[in-house]
JSON list of C-alpha atoms in Angstrom, two decimals:
[
{"chain": "A", "resi": 191, "resn": "UNK", "atom": "CA", "xyz": [24.09, 37.19, -19.40]},
{"chain": "A", "resi": 192, "resn": "UNK", "atom": "CA", "xyz": [25.61, 34.92, -16.78]},
{"chain": "A", "resi": 193, "resn": "UNK", "atom": "CA", "xyz": [26.63, 36.05, -13.26]},
{"chain": "A", "resi": 194, "resn": "UNK", "atom": "CA", "xyz": [30.32, 36.44, -14.14]},
{"chain": "A", "resi": 195, "resn": "UNK", "atom": "CA", "xyz": [29.53, 38.68, -17.12]},
{"chain": "A", "resi": 196, "resn": "UNK", "atom": "CA", "xyz": [27.12, 40.75, -15.00]},
{"chain": "A", "resi": 197, "resn": "UNK", "atom": "CA", "xyz": [29.82, 41.22, -12.34]},
{"chain": "A", "resi": 198, "resn": "UNK", "atom": "CA", "xyz": [32.40, 42.21, -14.95]},
{"chain": "A", "resi": 199, "resn": "UNK", "atom": "CA", "xyz": [30.01, 44.65, -16.61]},
{"chain": "A", "resi": 200, "resn": "UNK", "atom": "CA", "xyz": [29.21, 46.19, -13.22]},
{"chain": "A", "resi": 201, "resn": "UNK", "atom": "CA", "xyz": [32.89, 46.65, -12.40]},
{"chain": "A", "resi": 202, "resn": "UNK", "atom": "CA", "xyz": [33.38, 48.65, -15.60]},
{"chain": "A", "resi": 203, "resn": "UNK", "atom": "CA", "xyz": [30.19, 50.75, -15.33]},
{"chain": "A", "resi": 204, "resn": "UNK", "atom": "CA", "xyz": [30.68, 54.47, -14.82]},
{"chain": "A", "resi": 205, "resn": "UNK", "atom": "CA", "xyz": [27.93, 55.47, -12.41]},
{"chain": "A", "resi": 206, "resn": "UNK", "atom": "CA", "xyz": [27.53, 58.12, -9.80]},
{"chain": "A", "resi": 207, "resn": "UNK", "atom": "CA", "xyz": [28.86, 55.97, -6.98]},
{"chain": "A", "resi": 208, "resn": "UNK", "atom": "CA", "xyz": [27.21, 54.23, -4.09]},
{"chain": "A", "resi": 209, "resn": "UNK", "atom": "CA", "xyz": [24.09, 55.37, -2.31]},
{"chain": "A", "resi": 210, "resn": "UNK", "atom": "CA", "xyz": [24.77, 57.89, 0.47]},
{"chain": "A", "resi": 211, "resn": "UNK", "atom": "CA", "xyz": [25.11, 56.58, 4.00]},
{"chain": "A", "resi": 212, "resn": "UNK", "atom": "CA", "xyz": [22.22, 58.28, 5.79]},
{"chain": "A", "resi": 213, "resn": "UNK", "atom": "CA", "xyz": [22.74, 56.44, 9.07]},
{"chain": "A", "resi": 214, "resn": "UNK", "atom": "CA", "xyz": [26.24, 57.77, 9.73]},
{"chain": "A", "resi": 215, "resn": "UNK", "atom": "CA", "xyz": [26.68, 60.42, 7.03]},
{"chain": "A", "resi": 216, "resn": "UNK", "atom": "CA", "xyz": [30.10, 61.80, 6.20]},
{"chain": "A", "resi": 217, "resn": "UNK", "atom": "CA", "xyz": [31.02, 64.59, 3.80]},
{"chain": "A", "resi": 218, "resn": "UNK", "atom": "CA", "xyz": [34.39, 64.07, 2.11]},
{"chain": "A", "resi": 219, "resn": "UNK", "atom": "CA", "xyz": [35.43, 67.73, 2.08]},
{"chain": "A", "resi": 220, "resn": "UNK", "atom": "CA", "xyz": [37.35, 69.57, 4.80]},
{"chain": "A", "resi": 221, "resn": "UNK", "atom": "CA", "xyz": [35.57, 72.10, 7.01]},
{"chain": "A", "resi": 222, "resn": "UNK", "atom": "CA", "xyz": [36.66, 75.65, 6.34]},
{"chain": "A", "resi": 223, "resn": "UNK", "atom": "CA", "xyz": [35.14, 77.91, 8.99]},
{"chain": "A", "resi": 224, "resn": "UNK", "atom": "CA", "xyz": [37.49, 79.37, 11.60]},
{"chain": "A", "resi": 225, "resn": "UNK", "atom": "CA", "xyz": [36.92, 78.77, 15.31]},
{"chain": "A", "resi": 226, "resn": "UNK", "atom": "CA", "xyz": [35.84, 82.39, 15.68]},
{"chain": "A", "resi": 227, "resn": "UNK", "atom": "CA", "xyz": [33.28, 82.05, 12.86]},
{"chain": "A", "resi": 228, "resn": "UNK", "atom": "CA", "xyz": [32.00, 78.83, 14.44]},
{"chain": "A", "resi": 229, "resn": "UNK", "atom": "CA", "xyz": [31.62, 80.60, 17.81]},
{"chain": "A", "resi": 230, "resn": "UNK", "atom": "CA", "xyz": [29.74, 83.47, 16.14]},
{"chain": "A", "resi": 231, "resn": "UNK", "atom": "CA", "xyz": [27.37, 81.04, 14.43]},
{"chain": "A", "resi": 232, "resn": "UNK", "atom": "CA", "xyz": [26.74, 79.32, 17.76]},
{"chain": "A", "resi": 233, "resn": "UNK", "atom": "CA", "xyz": [25.96, 82.58, 19.55]},
{"chain": "A", "resi": 234, "resn": "UNK", "atom": "CA", "xyz": [23.77, 83.97, 16.77]},
{"chain": "A", "resi": 235, "resn": "UNK", "atom": "CA", "xyz": [21.87, 80.72, 16.35]},
{"chain": "A", "resi": 236, "resn": "UNK", "atom": "CA", "xyz": [21.09, 80.48, 20.06]},
{"chain": "A", "resi": 237, "resn": "UNK", "atom": "CA", "xyz": [19.86, 84.08, 20.17]},
{"chain": "A", "resi": 238, "resn": "UNK", "atom": "CA", "xyz": [17.66, 83.69, 17.10]},
{"chain": "A", "resi": 239, "resn": "UNK", "atom": "CA", "xyz": [16.27, 80.27, 18.09]},
{"chain": "A", "resi": 240, "resn": "UNK", "atom": "CA", "xyz": [16.72, 79.83, 21.85]},
{"chain": "A", "resi": 241, "resn": "UNK", "atom": "CA", "xyz": [16.40, 76.41, 23.40]},
{"chain": "A", "resi": 242, "resn": "UNK", "atom": "CA", "xyz": [13.62, 75.42, 25.75]},
{"chain": "A", "resi": 243, "resn": "UNK", "atom": "CA", "xyz": [13.35, 73.07, 28.70]},
{"chain": "A", "resi": 244, "resn": "UNK", "atom": "CA", "xyz": [12.31, 70.34, 26.27]},
{"chain": "A", "resi": 245, "resn": "UNK", "atom": "CA", "xyz": [14.44, 71.10, 23.19]},
{"chain": "A", "resi": 246, "resn": "UNK", "atom": "CA", "xyz": [18.10, 72.14, 23.11]},
{"chain": "A", "resi": 247, "resn": "UNK", "atom": "CA", "xyz": [19.38, 75.38, 21.64]},
{"chain": "A", "resi": 248, "resn": "UNK", "atom": "CA", "xyz": [20.86, 75.00, 18.15]},
{"chain": "A", "resi": 249, "resn": "UNK", "atom": "CA", "xyz": [24.41, 75.00, 19.49]},
{"chain": "A", "resi": 250, "resn": "UNK", "atom": "CA", "xyz": [23.54, 72.01, 21.65]},
{"chain": "A", "resi": 251, "resn": "UNK", "atom": "CA", "xyz": [22.33, 69.87, 18.77]},
{"chain": "A", "resi": 252, "resn": "UNK", "atom": "CA", "xyz": [25.11, 70.38, 16.22]},
{"chain": "A", "resi": 253, "resn": "UNK", "atom": "CA", "xyz": [24.00, 73.39, 14.17]},
{"chain": "A", "resi": 254, "resn": "UNK", "atom": "CA", "xyz": [27.57, 74.70, 13.94]},
{"chain": "A", "resi": 255, "resn": "UNK", "atom": "CA", "xyz": [28.71, 71.45, 12.32]},
{"chain": "A", "resi": 256, "resn": "UNK", "atom": "CA", "xyz": [25.78, 71.70, 9.89]},
{"chain": "A", "resi": 257, "resn": "UNK", "atom": "CA", "xyz": [26.76, 75.27, 8.91]},
{"chain": "A", "resi": 258, "resn": "UNK", "atom": "CA", "xyz": [30.44, 74.36, 8.58]},
{"chain": "A", "resi": 259, "resn": "UNK", "atom": "CA", "xyz": [29.70, 71.35, 6.38]},
{"chain": "A", "resi": 260, "resn": "UNK", "atom": "CA", "xyz": [27.23, 73.34, 4.27]},
{"chain": "A", "resi": 261, "resn": "UNK", "atom": "CA", "xyz": [29.43, 76.35, 3.55]},
{"chain": "A", "resi": 262, "resn": "UNK", "atom": "CA", "xyz": [32.51, 74.17, 3.07]},
{"chain": "A", "resi": 263, "resn": "UNK", "atom": "CA", "xyz": [30.89, 72.06, 0.35]},
{"chain": "A", "resi": 264, "resn": "UNK", "atom": "CA", "xyz": [32.58, 72.44, -3.05]},
{"chain": "A", "resi": 265, "resn": "UNK", "atom": "CA", "xyz": [29.36, 73.24, -4.90]},
{"chain": "A", "resi": 266, "resn": "UNK", "atom": "CA", "xyz": [28.44, 76.55, -6.51]},
{"chain": "A", "resi": 267, "resn": "UNK", "atom": "CA", "xyz": [25.35, 77.26, -4.37]},
{"chain": "A", "resi": 268, "resn": "UNK", "atom": "CA", "xyz": [27.10, 76.42, -1.11]},
{"chain": "A", "resi": 269, "resn": "UNK", "atom": "CA", "xyz": [30.11, 78.51, -2.08]},
{"chain": "A", "resi": 270, "resn": "UNK", "atom": "CA", "xyz": [27.77, 81.46, -2.73]},
{"chain": "A", "resi": 271, "resn": "UNK", "atom": "CA", "xyz": [26.21, 80.85, 0.69]},
{"chain": "A", "resi": 272, "resn": "UNK", "atom": "CA", "xyz": [29.73, 80.71, 2.17]},
{"chain": "A", "resi": 273, "resn": "UNK", "atom": "CA", "xyz": [30.46, 84.19, 0.86]},
{"chain": "A", "resi": 274, "resn": "UNK", "atom": "CA", "xyz": [27.21, 85.56, 2.30]},
{"chain": "A", "resi": 275, "resn": "UNK", "atom": "CA", "xyz": [27.71, 83.85, 5.67]},
{"chain": "A", "resi": 276, "resn": "UNK", "atom": "CA", "xyz": [31.39, 84.67, 6.21]},
{"chain": "A", "resi": 277, "resn": "UNK", "atom": "CA", "xyz": [30.95, 88.26, 5.01]},
{"chain": "A", "resi": 278, "resn": "UNK", "atom": "CA", "xyz": [27.92, 88.60, 7.29]},
{"chain": "A", "resi": 279, "resn": "UNK", "atom": "CA", "xyz": [29.76, 87.21, 10.30]},
{"chain": "A", "resi": 280, "resn": "UNK", "atom": "CA", "xyz": [32.55, 89.75, 9.74]},
{"chain": "A", "resi": 281, "resn": "UNK", "atom": "CA", "xyz": [29.88, 92.47, 9.43]},
{"chain": "A", "resi": 282, "resn": "UNK", "atom": "CA", "xyz": [28.35, 91.42, 12.77]},
{"chain": "A", "resi": 283, "resn": "UNK", "atom": "CA", "xyz": [31.72, 91.77, 14.49]},
{"chain": "A", "resi": 284, "resn": "UNK", "atom": "CA", "xyz": [32.44, 95.07, 12.73]},
{"chain": "A", "resi": 285, "resn": "UNK", "atom": "CA", "xyz": [29.07, 96.44, 13.83]},
{"chain": "A", "resi": 286, "resn": "UNK", "atom": "CA", "xyz": [29.73, 95.36, 17.43]},
{"chain": "A", "resi": 287, "resn": "UNK", "atom": "CA", "xyz": [33.10, 97.13, 17.37]},
{"chain": "A", "resi": 288, "resn": "UNK", "atom": "CA", "xyz": [31.56, 100.24, 15.77]},
{"chain": "A", "resi": 289, "resn": "UNK", "atom": "CA", "xyz": [28.75, 100.52, 18.30]},
{"chain": "A", "resi": 290, "resn": "UNK", "atom": "CA", "xyz": [30.30, 99.08, 21.45]},
{"chain": "A", "resi": 291, "resn": "UNK", "atom": "CA", "xyz": [34.07, 98.93, 20.79]},
{"chain": "A", "resi": 292, "resn": "UNK", "atom": "CA", "xyz": [34.09, 95.18, 21.38]},
{"chain": "A", "resi": 293, "resn": "UNK", "atom": "CA", "xyz": [33.72, 91.95, 19.38]},
{"chain": "A", "resi": 294, "resn": "UNK", "atom": "CA", "xyz": [30.21, 90.53, 19.24]},
{"chain": "A", "resi": 295, "resn": "UNK", "atom": "CA", "xyz": [31.11, 87.53, 21.39]},
{"chain": "A", "resi": 296, "resn": "UNK", "atom": "CA", "xyz": [32.36, 89.81, 24.18]},
{"chain": "A", "resi": 297, "resn": "UNK", "atom": "CA", "xyz": [29.08, 91.73, 24.40]},
{"chain": "A", "resi": 298, "resn": "UNK", "atom": "CA", "xyz": [26.33, 91.02, 26.90]},
{"chain": "A", "resi": 299, "resn": "UNK", "atom": "CA", "xyz": [23.14, 89.42, 25.55]},
{"chain": "A", "resi": 300, "resn": "UNK", "atom": "CA", "xyz": [21.06, 92.65, 25.37]},
{"chain": "A", "resi": 301, "resn": "UNK", "atom": "CA", "xyz": [23.72, 94.30, 23.18]},
{"chain": "A", "resi": 302, "resn": "UNK", "atom": "CA", "xyz": [24.03, 91.18, 21.03]},
{"chain": "A", "resi": 303, "resn": "UNK", "atom": "CA", "xyz": [20.25, 91.21, 20.56]},
{"chain": "A", "resi": 304, "resn": "UNK", "atom": "CA", "xyz": [20.40, 94.89, 19.62]},
{"chain": "A", "resi": 305, "resn": "UNK", "atom": "CA", "xyz": [22.79, 94.09, 16.78]},
{"chain": "A", "resi": 306, "resn": "UNK", "atom": "CA", "xyz": [20.71, 91.12, 15.63]},
{"chain": "A", "resi": 307, "resn": "UNK", "atom": "CA", "xyz": [17.58, 93.29, 15.64]},
{"chain": "A", "resi": 308, "resn": "UNK", "atom": "CA", "xyz": [19.37, 95.83, 13.45]},
{"chain": "A", "resi": 309, "resn": "UNK", "atom": "CA", "xyz": [20.57, 93.31, 10.85]},
{"chain": "A", "resi": 310, "resn": "UNK", "atom": "CA", "xyz": [17.18, 91.56, 10.85]},
{"chain": "A", "resi": 311, "resn": "UNK", "atom": "CA", "xyz": [15.17, 94.76, 10.48]},
{"chain": "A", "resi": 312, "resn": "UNK", "atom": "CA", "xyz": [13.15, 95.14, 7.28]},
{"chain": "A", "resi": 313, "resn": "UNK", "atom": "CA", "xyz": [14.76, 98.57, 6.99]},
{"chain": "A", "resi": 314, "resn": "UNK", "atom": "CA", "xyz": [18.32, 97.19, 7.08]},
{"chain": "A", "resi": 315, "resn": "UNK", "atom": "CA", "xyz": [20.37, 98.18, 4.05]},
{"chain": "A", "resi": 316, "resn": "UNK", "atom": "CA", "xyz": [21.47, 94.60, 3.31]},
{"chain": "A", "resi": 317, "resn": "UNK", "atom": "CA", "xyz": [19.48, 91.70, 4.75]},
{"chain": "A", "resi": 318, "resn": "UNK", "atom": "CA", "xyz": [21.06, 88.94, 2.62]},
{"chain": "A", "resi": 319, "resn": "UNK", "atom": "CA", "xyz": [23.14, 87.66, 5.52]},
{"chain": "A", "resi": 320, "resn": "UNK", "atom": "CA", "xyz": [20.29, 87.49, 8.01]},
{"chain": "A", "resi": 321, "resn": "UNK", "atom": "CA", "xyz": [17.89, 85.88, 5.54]},
{"chain": "A", "resi": 322, "resn": "UNK", "atom": "CA", "xyz": [20.42, 83.22, 4.49]},
{"chain": "A", "resi": 323, "resn": "UNK", "atom": "CA", "xyz": [21.55, 82.62, 8.09]},
{"chain": "A", "resi": 324, "resn": "UNK", "atom": "CA", "xyz": [17.98, 82.20, 9.31]},
{"chain": "A", "resi": 325, "resn": "UNK", "atom": "CA", "xyz": [17.15, 79.92, 6.36]},
{"chain": "A", "resi": 326, "resn": "UNK", "atom": "CA", "xyz": [20.10, 77.63, 7.11]},
{"chain": "A", "resi": 327, "resn": "UNK", "atom": "CA", "xyz": [19.45, 77.75, 10.86]},
{"chain": "A", "resi": 328, "resn": "UNK", "atom": "CA", "xyz": [15.80, 76.74, 10.62]},
{"chain": "A", "resi": 329, "resn": "UNK", "atom": "CA", "xyz": [16.45, 74.24, 7.84]},
{"chain": "A", "resi": 330, "resn": "UNK", "atom": "CA", "xyz": [19.26, 72.58, 9.77]},
{"chain": "A", "resi": 331, "resn": "UNK", "atom": "CA", "xyz": [17.45, 72.57, 13.10]},
{"chain": "A", "resi": 332, "resn": "UNK", "atom": "CA", "xyz": [14.03, 71.40, 11.97]},
{"chain": "A", "resi": 333, "resn": "UNK", "atom": "CA", "xyz": [15.34, 68.63, 9.72]},
{"chain": "A", "resi": 334, "resn": "UNK", "atom": "CA", "xyz": [17.31, 67.09, 12.58]},
{"chain": "A", "resi": 335, "resn": "UNK", "atom": "CA", "xyz": [15.98, 64.45, 14.97]},
{"chain": "A", "resi": 336, "resn": "UNK", "atom": "CA", "xyz": [15.54, 67.18, 17.61]},
{"chain": "A", "resi": 337, "resn": "UNK", "atom": "CA", "xyz": [13.66, 69.42, 15.19]},
{"chain": "A", "resi": 338, "resn": "UNK", "atom": "CA", "xyz": [11.44, 66.60, 13.95]},
{"chain": "A", "resi": 339, "resn": "UNK", "atom": "CA", "xyz": [10.44, 65.91, 17.54]},
{"chain": "A", "resi": 340, "resn": "UNK", "atom": "CA", "xyz": [9.83, 69.63, 18.20]},
{"chain": "A", "resi": 341, "resn": "UNK", "atom": "CA", "xyz": [7.36, 69.92, 15.31]},
{"chain": "A", "resi": 342, "resn": "UNK", "atom": "CA", "xyz": [5.77, 66.52, 15.88]},
{"chain": "A", "resi": 343, "resn": "UNK", "atom": "CA", "xyz": [6.98, 65.02, 12.60]},
{"chain": "A", "resi": 344, "resn": "UNK", "atom": "CA", "xyz": [6.98, 61.25, 12.80]},
{"chain": "A", "resi": 345, "resn": "UNK", "atom": "CA", "xyz": [8.07, 60.55, 9.25]},
{"chain": "A", "resi": 346, "resn": "UNK", "atom": "CA", "xyz": [6.90, 58.00, 6.79]},
{"chain": "A", "resi": 347, "resn": "UNK", "atom": "CA", "xyz": [5.30, 55.38, 8.99]},
{"chain": "A", "resi": 348, "resn": "UNK", "atom": "CA", "xyz": [2.70, 52.76, 8.15]},
{"chain": "A", "resi": 349, "resn": "UNK", "atom": "CA", "xyz": [-0.85, 53.46, 9.27]},
{"chain": "A", "resi": 350, "resn": "UNK", "atom": "CA", "xyz": [-3.43, 50.85, 10.14]},
{"chain": "A", "resi": 351, "resn": "UNK", "atom": "CA", "xyz": [-6.05, 53.06, 8.50]},
{"chain": "A", "resi": 352, "resn": "UNK", "atom": "CA", "xyz": [-6.20, 56.40, 6.75]},
{"chain": "A", "resi": 353, "resn": "UNK", "atom": "CA", "xyz": [-8.47, 58.81, 8.58]},
{"chain": "A", "resi": 354, "resn": "UNK", "atom": "CA", "xyz": [-9.10, 61.00, 5.52]},
{"chain": "A", "resi": 355, "resn": "UNK", "atom": "CA", "xyz": [-9.59, 64.74, 5.57]},
{"chain": "A", "resi": 356, "resn": "UNK", "atom": "CA", "xyz": [-11.98, 66.55, 7.86]},
{"chain": "A", "resi": 357, "resn": "UNK", "atom": "CA", "xyz": [-15.26, 67.88, 6.52]},
{"chain": "A", "resi": 358, "resn": "UNK", "atom": "CA", "xyz": [-13.90, 71.46, 6.79]},
{"chain": "A", "resi": 359, "resn": "UNK", "atom": "CA", "xyz": [-10.89, 70.58, 4.64]},
{"chain": "A", "resi": 360, "resn": "UNK", "atom": "CA", "xyz": [-13.09, 68.68, 2.16]},
{"chain": "A", "resi": 361, "resn": "UNK", "atom": "CA", "xyz": [-15.33, 71.76, 1.84]},
{"chain": "A", "resi": 362, "resn": "UNK", "atom": "CA", "xyz": [-12.27, 73.90, 0.99]},
{"chain": "A", "resi": 363, "resn": "UNK", "atom": "CA", "xyz": [-11.11, 71.36, -1.58]},
{"chain": "A", "resi": 364, "resn": "UNK", "atom": "CA", "xyz": [-14.58, 71.19, -3.15]},
{"chain": "A", "resi": 365, "resn": "UNK", "atom": "CA", "xyz": [-14.82, 75.00, -3.29]},
{"chain": "A", "resi": 366, "resn": "UNK", "atom": "CA", "xyz": [-11.41, 75.25, -5.01]},
{"chain": "A", "resi": 367, "resn": "UNK", "atom": "CA", "xyz": [-12.32, 72.52, -7.48]},
{"chain": "A", "resi": 368, "resn": "UNK", "atom": "CA", "xyz": [-15.51, 74.39, -8.31]},
{"chain": "A", "resi": 369, "resn": "UNK", "atom": "CA", "xyz": [-13.58, 77.64, -8.88]},
{"chain": "A", "resi": 370, "resn": "UNK", "atom": "CA", "xyz": [-11.28, 75.73, -11.23]},
{"chain": "A", "resi": 371, "resn": "UNK", "atom": "CA", "xyz": [-14.27, 74.22, -13.01]},
{"chain": "A", "resi": 372, "resn": "UNK", "atom": "CA", "xyz": [-13.32, 70.67, -12.11]}
]
């Protein structure tokens, strides 16, 4: 097939589109969280995973944008997560009003922590919100450039040599292989 025929065939092909732009990513759907929900996410995230002198709090590295993009995505899983997150955020505010007659964002930090401790407790009636929120928070934070640095992840980089596993690790591998009969 000559170059012109290849180009024509490519123009008619029905593929999945171009590769994603991972350098400056952009999601084509509108963000759907309200400003109040975004503020709640920011406050909760910073209380659950506070920043340090070396690493910023989640609100300082874009976690709210991550949440908003995630729960705004038009996919079934993300829409299920949206329901859990938005319902949970409303529950956090309702609990703050029930206990302290004020919205969560208007409470002092000790009272905010008290509410978080209650929804995170293993004895809480419904922990779906906290579990999903924490999962998204940690996933979003520790897969960012800031999070990679915090855990010492350097990525897929070439090595001049491969150091191999330590003798302790090799002993564990050998023991497991023996148990498996290999």
